[in-house]
Coordinates of C-alpha atoms in Angstrom, one line a residue:
Chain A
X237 CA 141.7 87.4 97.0
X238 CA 137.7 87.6 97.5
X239 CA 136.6 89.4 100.6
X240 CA 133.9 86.4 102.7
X241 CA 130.5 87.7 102.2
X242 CA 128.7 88.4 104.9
X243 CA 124.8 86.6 104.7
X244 CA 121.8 88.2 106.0
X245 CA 119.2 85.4 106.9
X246 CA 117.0 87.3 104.2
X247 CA 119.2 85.9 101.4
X248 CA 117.9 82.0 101.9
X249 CA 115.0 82.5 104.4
X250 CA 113.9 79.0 104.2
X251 CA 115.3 76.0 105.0
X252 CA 114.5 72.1 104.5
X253 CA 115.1 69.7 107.3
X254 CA 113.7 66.5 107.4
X255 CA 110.3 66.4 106.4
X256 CA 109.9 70.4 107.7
X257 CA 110.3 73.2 105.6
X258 CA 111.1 75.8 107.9
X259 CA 110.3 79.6 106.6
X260 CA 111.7 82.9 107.9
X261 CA 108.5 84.4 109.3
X262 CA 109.1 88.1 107.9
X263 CA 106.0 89.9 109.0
X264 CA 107.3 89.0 112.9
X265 CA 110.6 90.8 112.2
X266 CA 112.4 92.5 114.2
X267 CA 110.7 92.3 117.0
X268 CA 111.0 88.0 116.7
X269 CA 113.2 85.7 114.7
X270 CA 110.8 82.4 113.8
X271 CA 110.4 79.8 111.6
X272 CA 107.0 78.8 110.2
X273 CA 107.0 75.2 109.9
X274 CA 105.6 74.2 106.4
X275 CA 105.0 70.2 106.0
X276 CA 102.8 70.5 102.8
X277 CA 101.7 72.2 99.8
X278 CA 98.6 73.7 101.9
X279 CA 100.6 75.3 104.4
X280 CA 103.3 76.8 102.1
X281 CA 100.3 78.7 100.2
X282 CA 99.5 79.8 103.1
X283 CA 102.9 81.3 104.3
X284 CA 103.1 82.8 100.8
X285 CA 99.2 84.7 101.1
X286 CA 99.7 85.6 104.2
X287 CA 103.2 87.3 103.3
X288 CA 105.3 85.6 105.7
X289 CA 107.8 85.5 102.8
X290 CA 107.9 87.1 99.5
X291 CA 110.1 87.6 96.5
X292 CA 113.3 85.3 96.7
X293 CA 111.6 83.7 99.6
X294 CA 108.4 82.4 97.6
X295 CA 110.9 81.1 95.5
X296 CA 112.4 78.9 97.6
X297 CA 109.3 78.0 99.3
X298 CA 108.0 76.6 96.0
X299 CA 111.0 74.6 95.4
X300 CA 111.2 72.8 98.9
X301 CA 107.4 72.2 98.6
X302 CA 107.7 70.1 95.8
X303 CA 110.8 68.3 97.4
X304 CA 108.2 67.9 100.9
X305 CA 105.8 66.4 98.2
X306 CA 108.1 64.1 96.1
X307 CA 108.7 62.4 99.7
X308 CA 105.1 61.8 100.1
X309 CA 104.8 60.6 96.5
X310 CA 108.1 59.1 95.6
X311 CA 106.2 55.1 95.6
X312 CA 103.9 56.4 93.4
X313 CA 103.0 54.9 90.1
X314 CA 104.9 57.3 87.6
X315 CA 101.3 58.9 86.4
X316 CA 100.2 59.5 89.9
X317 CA 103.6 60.7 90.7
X318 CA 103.4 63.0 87.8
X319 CA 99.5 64.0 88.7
X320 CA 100.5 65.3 92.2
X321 CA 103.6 67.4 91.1
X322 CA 100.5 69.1 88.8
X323 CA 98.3 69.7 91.7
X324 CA 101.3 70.8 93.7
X325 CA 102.0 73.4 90.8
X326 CA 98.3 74.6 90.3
X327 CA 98.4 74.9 93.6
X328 CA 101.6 77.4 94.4
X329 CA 100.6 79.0 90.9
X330 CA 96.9 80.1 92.3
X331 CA 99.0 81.1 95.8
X332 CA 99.3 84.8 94.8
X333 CA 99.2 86.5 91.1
X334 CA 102.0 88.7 90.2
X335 CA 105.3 86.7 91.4
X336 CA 105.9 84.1 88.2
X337 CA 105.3 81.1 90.1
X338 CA 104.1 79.2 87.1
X339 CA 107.7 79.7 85.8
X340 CA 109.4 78.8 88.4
X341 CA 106.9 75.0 88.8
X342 CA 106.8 75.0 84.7
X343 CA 110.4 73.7 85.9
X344 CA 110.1 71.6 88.0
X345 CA 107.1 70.3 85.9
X346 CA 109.4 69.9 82.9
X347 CA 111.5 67.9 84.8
X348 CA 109.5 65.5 86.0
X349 CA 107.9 64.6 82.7
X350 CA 111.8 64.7 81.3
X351 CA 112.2 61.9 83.9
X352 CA 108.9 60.0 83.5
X353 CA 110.3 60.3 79.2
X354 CA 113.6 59.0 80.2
X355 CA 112.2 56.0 82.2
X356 CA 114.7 57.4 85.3
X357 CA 113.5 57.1 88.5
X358 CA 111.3 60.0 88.2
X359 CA 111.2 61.6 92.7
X360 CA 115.1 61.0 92.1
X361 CA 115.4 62.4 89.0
X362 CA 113.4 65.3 90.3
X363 CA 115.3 65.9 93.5
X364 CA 118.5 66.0 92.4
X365 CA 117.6 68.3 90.1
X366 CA 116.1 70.7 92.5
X367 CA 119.0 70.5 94.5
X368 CA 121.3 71.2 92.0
X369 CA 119.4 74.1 90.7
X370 CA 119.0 75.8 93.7
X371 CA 123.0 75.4 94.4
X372 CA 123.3 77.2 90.8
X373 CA 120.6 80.1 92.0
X374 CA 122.3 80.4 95.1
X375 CA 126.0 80.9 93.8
X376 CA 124.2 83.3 91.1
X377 CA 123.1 85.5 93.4
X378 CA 126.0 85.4 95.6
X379 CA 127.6 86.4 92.3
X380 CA 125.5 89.5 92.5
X381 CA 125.9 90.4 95.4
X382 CA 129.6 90.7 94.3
X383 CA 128.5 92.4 91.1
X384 CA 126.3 94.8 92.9
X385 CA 129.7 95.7 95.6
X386 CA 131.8 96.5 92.6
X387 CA 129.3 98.8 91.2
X388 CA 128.9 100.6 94.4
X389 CA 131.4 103.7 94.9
X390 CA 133.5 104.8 97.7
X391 CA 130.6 107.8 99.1
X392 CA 127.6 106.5 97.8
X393 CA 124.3 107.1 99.3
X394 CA 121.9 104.5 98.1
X395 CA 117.7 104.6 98.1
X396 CA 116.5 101.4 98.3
X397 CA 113.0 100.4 98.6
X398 CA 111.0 97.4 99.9
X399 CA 113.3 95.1 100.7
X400 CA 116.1 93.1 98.2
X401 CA 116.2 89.8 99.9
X402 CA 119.3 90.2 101.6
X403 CA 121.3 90.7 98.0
X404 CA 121.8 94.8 99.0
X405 CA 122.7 94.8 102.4
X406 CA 125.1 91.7 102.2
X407 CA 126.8 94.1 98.7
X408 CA 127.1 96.9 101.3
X409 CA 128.4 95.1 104.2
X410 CA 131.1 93.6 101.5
X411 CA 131.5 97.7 100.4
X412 CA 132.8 98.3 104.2
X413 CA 134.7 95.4 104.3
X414 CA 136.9 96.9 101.8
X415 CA 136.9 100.4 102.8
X416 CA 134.6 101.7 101.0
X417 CA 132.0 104.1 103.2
X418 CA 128.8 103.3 102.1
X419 CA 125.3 104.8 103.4
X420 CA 121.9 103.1 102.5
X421 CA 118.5 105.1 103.2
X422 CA 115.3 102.7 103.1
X423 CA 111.6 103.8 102.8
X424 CA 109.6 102.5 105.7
X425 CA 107.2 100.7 102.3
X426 CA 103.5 100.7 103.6
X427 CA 101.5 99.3 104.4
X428 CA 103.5 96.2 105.6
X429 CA 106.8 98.1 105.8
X430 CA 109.6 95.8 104.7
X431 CA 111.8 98.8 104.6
X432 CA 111.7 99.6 107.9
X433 CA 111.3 96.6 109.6
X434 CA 113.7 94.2 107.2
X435 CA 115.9 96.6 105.3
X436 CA 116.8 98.5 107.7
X437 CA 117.2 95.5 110.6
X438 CA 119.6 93.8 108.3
X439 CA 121.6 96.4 107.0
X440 CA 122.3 97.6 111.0
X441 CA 122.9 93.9 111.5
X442 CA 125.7 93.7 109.1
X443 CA 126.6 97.1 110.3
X444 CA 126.1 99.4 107.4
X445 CA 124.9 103.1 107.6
X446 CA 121.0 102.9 107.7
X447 CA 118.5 105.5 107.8
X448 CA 114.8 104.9 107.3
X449 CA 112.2 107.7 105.5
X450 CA 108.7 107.8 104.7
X451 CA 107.9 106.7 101.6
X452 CA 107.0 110.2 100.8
X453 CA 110.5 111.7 101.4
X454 CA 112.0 110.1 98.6
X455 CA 111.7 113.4 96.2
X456 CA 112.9 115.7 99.2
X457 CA 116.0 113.6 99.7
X458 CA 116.5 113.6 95.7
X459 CA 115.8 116.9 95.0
X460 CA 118.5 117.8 98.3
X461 CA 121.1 115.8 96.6
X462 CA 121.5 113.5 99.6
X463 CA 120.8 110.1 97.6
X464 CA 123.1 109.6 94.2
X465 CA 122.0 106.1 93.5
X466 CA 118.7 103.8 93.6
X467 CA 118.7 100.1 94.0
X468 CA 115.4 97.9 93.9
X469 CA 114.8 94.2 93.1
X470 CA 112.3 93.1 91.1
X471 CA 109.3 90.6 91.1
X472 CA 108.3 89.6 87.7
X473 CA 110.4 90.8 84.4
X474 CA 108.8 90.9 81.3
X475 CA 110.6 90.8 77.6
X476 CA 110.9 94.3 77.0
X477 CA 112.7 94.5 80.2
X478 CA 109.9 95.6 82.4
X479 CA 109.5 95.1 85.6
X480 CA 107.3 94.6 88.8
X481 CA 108.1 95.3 92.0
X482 CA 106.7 96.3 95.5
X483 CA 104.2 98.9 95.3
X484 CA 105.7 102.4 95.3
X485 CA 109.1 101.4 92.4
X486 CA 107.6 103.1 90.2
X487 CA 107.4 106.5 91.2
X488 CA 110.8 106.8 92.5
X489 CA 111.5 105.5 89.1
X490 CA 110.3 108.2 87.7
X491 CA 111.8 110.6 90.3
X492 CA 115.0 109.1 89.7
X493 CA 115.0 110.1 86.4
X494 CA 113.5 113.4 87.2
X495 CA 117.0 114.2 89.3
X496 CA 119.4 112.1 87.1
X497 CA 120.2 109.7 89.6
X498 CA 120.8 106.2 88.1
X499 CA 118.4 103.2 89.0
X500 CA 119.9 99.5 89.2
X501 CA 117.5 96.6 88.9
X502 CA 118.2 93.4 90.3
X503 CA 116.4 91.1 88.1
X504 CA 115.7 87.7 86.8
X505 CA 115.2 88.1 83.2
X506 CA 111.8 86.1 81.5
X507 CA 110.7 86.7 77.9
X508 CA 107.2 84.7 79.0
X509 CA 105.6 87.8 79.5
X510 CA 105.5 90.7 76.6
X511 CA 105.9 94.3 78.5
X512 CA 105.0 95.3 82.4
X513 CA 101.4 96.3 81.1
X514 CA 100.9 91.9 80.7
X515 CA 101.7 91.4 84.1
X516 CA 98.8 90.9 86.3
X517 CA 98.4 93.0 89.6
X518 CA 97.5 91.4 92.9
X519 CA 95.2 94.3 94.9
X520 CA 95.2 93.2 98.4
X521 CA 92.4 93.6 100.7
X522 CA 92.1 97.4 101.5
X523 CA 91.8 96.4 105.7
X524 CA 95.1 95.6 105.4
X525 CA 96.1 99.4 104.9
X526 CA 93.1 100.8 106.5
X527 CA 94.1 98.9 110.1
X528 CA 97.3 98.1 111.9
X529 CA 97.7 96.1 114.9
X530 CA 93.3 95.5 114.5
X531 CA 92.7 99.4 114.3
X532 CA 91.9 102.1 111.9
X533 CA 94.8 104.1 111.1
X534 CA 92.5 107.1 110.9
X535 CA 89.0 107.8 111.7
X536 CA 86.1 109.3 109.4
X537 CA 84.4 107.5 106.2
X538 CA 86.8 106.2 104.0
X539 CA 87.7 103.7 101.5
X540 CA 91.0 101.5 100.5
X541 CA 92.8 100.5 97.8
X542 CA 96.1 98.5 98.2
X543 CA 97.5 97.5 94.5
X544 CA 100.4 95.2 96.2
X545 CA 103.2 96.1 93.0
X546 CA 103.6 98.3 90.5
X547 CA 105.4 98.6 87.2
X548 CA 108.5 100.5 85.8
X549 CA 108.9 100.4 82.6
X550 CA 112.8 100.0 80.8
X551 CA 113.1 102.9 79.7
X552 CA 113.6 104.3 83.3
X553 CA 116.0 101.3 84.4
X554 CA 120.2 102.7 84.2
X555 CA 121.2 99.0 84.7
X556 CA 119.8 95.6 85.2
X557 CA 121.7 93.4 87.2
X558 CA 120.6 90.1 86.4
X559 CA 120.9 86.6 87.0
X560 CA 119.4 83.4 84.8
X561 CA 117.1 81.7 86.8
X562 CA 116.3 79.1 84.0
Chain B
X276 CA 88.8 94.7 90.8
X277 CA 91.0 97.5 89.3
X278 CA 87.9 98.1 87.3
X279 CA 85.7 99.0 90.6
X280 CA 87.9 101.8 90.9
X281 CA 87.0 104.9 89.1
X282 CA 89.6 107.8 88.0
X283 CA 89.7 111.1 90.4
X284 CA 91.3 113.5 92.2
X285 CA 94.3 113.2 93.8
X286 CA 94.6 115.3 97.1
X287 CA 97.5 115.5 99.4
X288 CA 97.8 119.0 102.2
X289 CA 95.7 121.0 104.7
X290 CA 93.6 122.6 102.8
X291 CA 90.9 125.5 103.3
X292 CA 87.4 124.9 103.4
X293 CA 87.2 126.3 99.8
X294 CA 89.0 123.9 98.4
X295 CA 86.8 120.9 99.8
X296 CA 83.8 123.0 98.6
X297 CA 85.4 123.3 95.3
X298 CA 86.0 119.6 95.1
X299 CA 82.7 118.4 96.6
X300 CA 81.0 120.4 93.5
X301 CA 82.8 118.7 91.0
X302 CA 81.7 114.8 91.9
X303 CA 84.7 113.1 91.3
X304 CA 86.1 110.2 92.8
X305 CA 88.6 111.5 95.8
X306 CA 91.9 109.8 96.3
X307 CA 93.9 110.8 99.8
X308 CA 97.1 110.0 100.7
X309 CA 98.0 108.7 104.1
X310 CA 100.8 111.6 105.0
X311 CA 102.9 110.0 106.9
X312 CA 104.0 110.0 109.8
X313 CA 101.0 111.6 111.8
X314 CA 98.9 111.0 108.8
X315 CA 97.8 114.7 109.4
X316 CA 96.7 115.7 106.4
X317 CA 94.7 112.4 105.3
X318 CA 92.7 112.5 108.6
X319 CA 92.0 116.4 107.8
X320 CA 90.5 115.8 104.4
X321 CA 88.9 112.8 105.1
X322 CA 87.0 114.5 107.9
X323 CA 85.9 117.4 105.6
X324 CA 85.1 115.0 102.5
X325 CA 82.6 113.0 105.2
X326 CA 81.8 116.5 106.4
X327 CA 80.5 116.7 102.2
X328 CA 78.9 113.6 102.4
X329 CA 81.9 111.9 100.1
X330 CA 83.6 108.9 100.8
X331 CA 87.5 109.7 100.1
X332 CA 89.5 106.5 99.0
X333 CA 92.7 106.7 101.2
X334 CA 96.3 104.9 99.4
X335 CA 99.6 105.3 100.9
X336 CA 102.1 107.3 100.0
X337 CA 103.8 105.2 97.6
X338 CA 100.9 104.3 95.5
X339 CA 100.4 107.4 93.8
X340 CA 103.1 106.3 91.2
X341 CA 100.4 103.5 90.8
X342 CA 97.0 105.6 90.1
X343 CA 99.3 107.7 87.8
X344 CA 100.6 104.8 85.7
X345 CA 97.0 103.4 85.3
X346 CA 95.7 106.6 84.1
X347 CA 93.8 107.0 87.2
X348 CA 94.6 110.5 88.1
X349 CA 92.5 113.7 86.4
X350 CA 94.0 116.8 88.5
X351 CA 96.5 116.7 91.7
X352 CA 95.7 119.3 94.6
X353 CA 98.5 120.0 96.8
X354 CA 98.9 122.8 99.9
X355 CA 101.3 125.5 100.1
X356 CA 102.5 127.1 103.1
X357 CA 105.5 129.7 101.5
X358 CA 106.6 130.4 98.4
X359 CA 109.6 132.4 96.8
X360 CA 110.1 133.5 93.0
X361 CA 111.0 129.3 92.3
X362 CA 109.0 127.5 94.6
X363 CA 106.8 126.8 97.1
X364 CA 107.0 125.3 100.3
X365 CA 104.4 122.3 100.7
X366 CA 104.0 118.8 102.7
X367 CA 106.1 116.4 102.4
X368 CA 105.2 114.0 99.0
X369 CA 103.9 116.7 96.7
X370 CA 107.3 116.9 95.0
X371 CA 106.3 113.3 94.7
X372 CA 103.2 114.0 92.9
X373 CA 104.4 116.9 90.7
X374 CA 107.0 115.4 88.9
X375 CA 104.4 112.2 88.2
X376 CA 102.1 114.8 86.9
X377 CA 104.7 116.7 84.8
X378 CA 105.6 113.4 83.5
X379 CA 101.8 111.7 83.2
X380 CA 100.2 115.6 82.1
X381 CA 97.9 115.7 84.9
X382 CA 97.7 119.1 86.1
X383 CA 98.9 120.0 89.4
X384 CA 96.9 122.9 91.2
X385 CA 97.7 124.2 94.1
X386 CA 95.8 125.8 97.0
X387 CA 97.3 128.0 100.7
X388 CA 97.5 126.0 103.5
X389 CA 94.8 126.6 105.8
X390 CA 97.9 125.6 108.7
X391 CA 101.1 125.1 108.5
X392 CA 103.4 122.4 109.1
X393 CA 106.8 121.7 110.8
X394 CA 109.8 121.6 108.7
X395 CA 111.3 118.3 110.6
X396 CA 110.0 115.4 112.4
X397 CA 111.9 113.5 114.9
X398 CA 113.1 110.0 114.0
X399 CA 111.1 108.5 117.0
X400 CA 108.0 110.0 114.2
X401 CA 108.3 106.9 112.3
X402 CA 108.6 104.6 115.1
X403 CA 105.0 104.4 116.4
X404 CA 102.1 103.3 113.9
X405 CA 98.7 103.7 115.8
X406 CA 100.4 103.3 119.1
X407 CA 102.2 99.7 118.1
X408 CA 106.4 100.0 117.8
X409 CA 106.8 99.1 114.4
X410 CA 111.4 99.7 114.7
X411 CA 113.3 98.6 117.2
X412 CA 115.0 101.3 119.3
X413 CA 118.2 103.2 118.2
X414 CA 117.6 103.2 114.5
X415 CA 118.2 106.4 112.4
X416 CA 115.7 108.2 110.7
X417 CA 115.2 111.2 108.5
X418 CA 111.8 112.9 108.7
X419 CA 111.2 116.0 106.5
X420 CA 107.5 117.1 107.0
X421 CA 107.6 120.2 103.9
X422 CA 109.6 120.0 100.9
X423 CA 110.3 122.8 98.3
X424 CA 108.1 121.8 94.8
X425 CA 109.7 124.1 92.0
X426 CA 106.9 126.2 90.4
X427 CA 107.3 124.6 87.1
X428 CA 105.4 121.7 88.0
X429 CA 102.6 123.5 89.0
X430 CA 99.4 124.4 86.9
X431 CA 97.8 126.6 88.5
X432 CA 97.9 128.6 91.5
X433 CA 94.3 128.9 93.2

């Protein structure tokens, strides 16, 4: 029999009810659990640029937008109709550059001309649709989760960086649950520090072995032998099997492989992009590593530069674990 | 916007005034990294870059991987503090940077500490940024502030 899996509210940080979207606010975390209410296409851009959620969140934020839309629009003529799930997509596709969100409207997009094609009742037709998928994408990735557990090994000491939207922590918790001991150390991940403040709050919720490093400690630990496997997630996949993911992947990539220690990838495969070096960059505003909490972090003359992801390149993946998000 | 960033040197250690002197000649864009957790080393050589009239570009730790990747990168200073026949004993990241520039054939170069560092911090290190808790209390936390970088990384020895 399959053991329950424990969820970590960073699996599915967003949830629709009513006319509300209401979204996980991550950068409050762990000091407060709170949902951002999002009623429109307006404020879910802003959740995403201001990095209230990000990677499996941003997906669910696009898909609930459009379902908060198609109840605005659903009396409208079909080409109206059809014109505002357009400006809902330019919109969410202009929110931030390197997460695929054109893929992920190009959907929903497809769908409703499909509909509009079909002559079915095009916000319905749309709506179940979006339901449905994201039942699919959610039993997928509970799927890997499982995937993921069965990979891990009685012992293991896993790096992980940034923060896996729930998937890792929820495989370890599943780990202890069948006896296997299991130990997980996360990189803190400046400048906003997903590791330390979501990695490493979920994996103690669902009470796995945690320890938080600097991000610079990752070749010390390596180098000691105290770390025999890395797991990441992934932004953006590219055709070749490239990938993007939170700033600082790539170079324990590259350690990884120094020390022989096998790298798993949980990704969502796209061939709309050729190789890693095609996938566009976002570079945040350098304030947002020079300050914290309003202040410098240290004094003197001195410039920034915050590229928010970086790319690893196949050749240094062991395994992707993957789900189809088409 | 990547293109208002030019290529440069990539420093990370306490460093003799030498070195800065050294650097300063050369006119090259300077990249520090933040050394967490007491950013000790960035605030050092940012304060004798200004001290050279240079504006340093600060990055975290885990964007080096980045610059690298980007070609970004034309030489890699790094501190020492102790060295044996295999290796030497330097802050905390250079390992990072020495198998990047192994890998992307930047050379690495390395200069003696002008201090030297702890060989642990205390977990409550990485619980403070600029004064603000950033974890909650009774987390665990590993924090190794020098790291051994074996010699064949290196390029050269100043």
């Amino acid at each position: 029999m399959k053991s329950s899996i424990k969820e970590s509210p960073l699996f599915w940080p967003a949830y629709l009810e009513g006319a509300t979207l209401f979204v996980l606010d991550e950068t409050l975390i762990p000091s407060k659990f709170h949902y951002v209410k999002v009623r429109n296409t307006k404020e879910a851009v802003s959740v995403i640029r201001q990095m209230k959620t990000r990677a499996f969140g941003q997906f669910l934020v696009v898909l609930n937008t459009f379902l908060l839309e198609i109840e605005r629009a659903k009396t409208f003529a079909p080409k109206k109709f059809l014109a505002q799930i357009h400006k809902t997509a330019t919109a969410l596709n202009n929110s931030r550059p390197t997460f695929p969100f054109s893929e992920v409207t190009g959907i929903v997009v497809g769908w409703a001309n499909e509909a509009l094609a079909k002559g079915e009742d095009a916000p319905l037709y749309v709506k179940k649709n979006i339901f449905g998928y994201l039942m699919g994408i959610r039993e997928r990735r509970l799927g890997r989760v499982r995937q993921l557990a069965s990979i891990l090994q009685n012992d293991d000491s896993i790096l992980t960086h940034c923060n896996v939207s729930g998937e890792l922590a929820m495989a370890a918790a599943l780990c202890k649950q069948e006896g296997k001991k299991i130990r997980v150390f996360a990189t803190e991940t400046r400048p906003y520090l997903q590791g330390g403040r979501l990695t490493v709050w979920e994996l103690k919720r669902l009470g796995v072995d945690v320890t938080l490093i600097a991000d610079n400690a990752v070749g010390s630990l390596m180098a000691d032998g105290l770390v025999n496997k890395v797991v990441v997630g992934s932004d953006r996949s590219c055709a070749n099997g490239d990938f993007a993911n939170k700033i600082g992947t790539y170079q324990i990539a590259v350690l990884a492989r120094e020390f022989g220690i096998p790298l798993y990838v949980l990704t969502q495969p796209s061939n709309r992009i050729p190789t890693g070096a095609d996938i566009p960059i976002e570079i945040r505003d350098a304030n947002e590593l020079l300050k914290f909490g309003n202040r410098r972090i240290v004094p003197g003359k001195v410039k920034g530069f915050y590229p928010g992801f970086d790319v690893v390149c196949h050749e240094l993946i062991t395994e992707p674990i993957a789900i189809n998000v088409r | 916007m990547l293109d208002n960033i030019k290529s440069g040197v990539l420093v990370h250690g306490l460093f003799d005034e030498a070195m800065f002197d050294q650097l300063a000649s050369e006119a090259q864009e300077i990249f520090v990294l933040e050394g967490r957790p007491n950013f000790q080393t960035s605030k050092q050589s940012i304060a004798a870059f200004n001290k050279r009239k240079i504006t340093p570009t600060l990055i975290s730790d885990n964007m080096a991987g980045f610059l690298f990747y980007k070609k970004m990168v034309t030489k890699v200073c790094i501190s020492y503090q102790a060295e044996d026949s295999r290796a030497v004993l330097s802050p905390i990241g250079s390992l990072i940077l020495a198998v990047l520039g192994k890998k992307h054939k930047v050379p690495v170069y390395l200069f003696p500490s002008s201090e030297g560092l702890n060989l642990l911090g205390k977990p409550s290190d990485l619980c403070l940024l600029n004064g603000k808790r950033i974890m909650p209390k009774n987390f665990k936390g590993y924090v190794p502030l020098v790291e051994w970088v074996a010699k064949k990384y290196i390029t050269k020895s100043e």
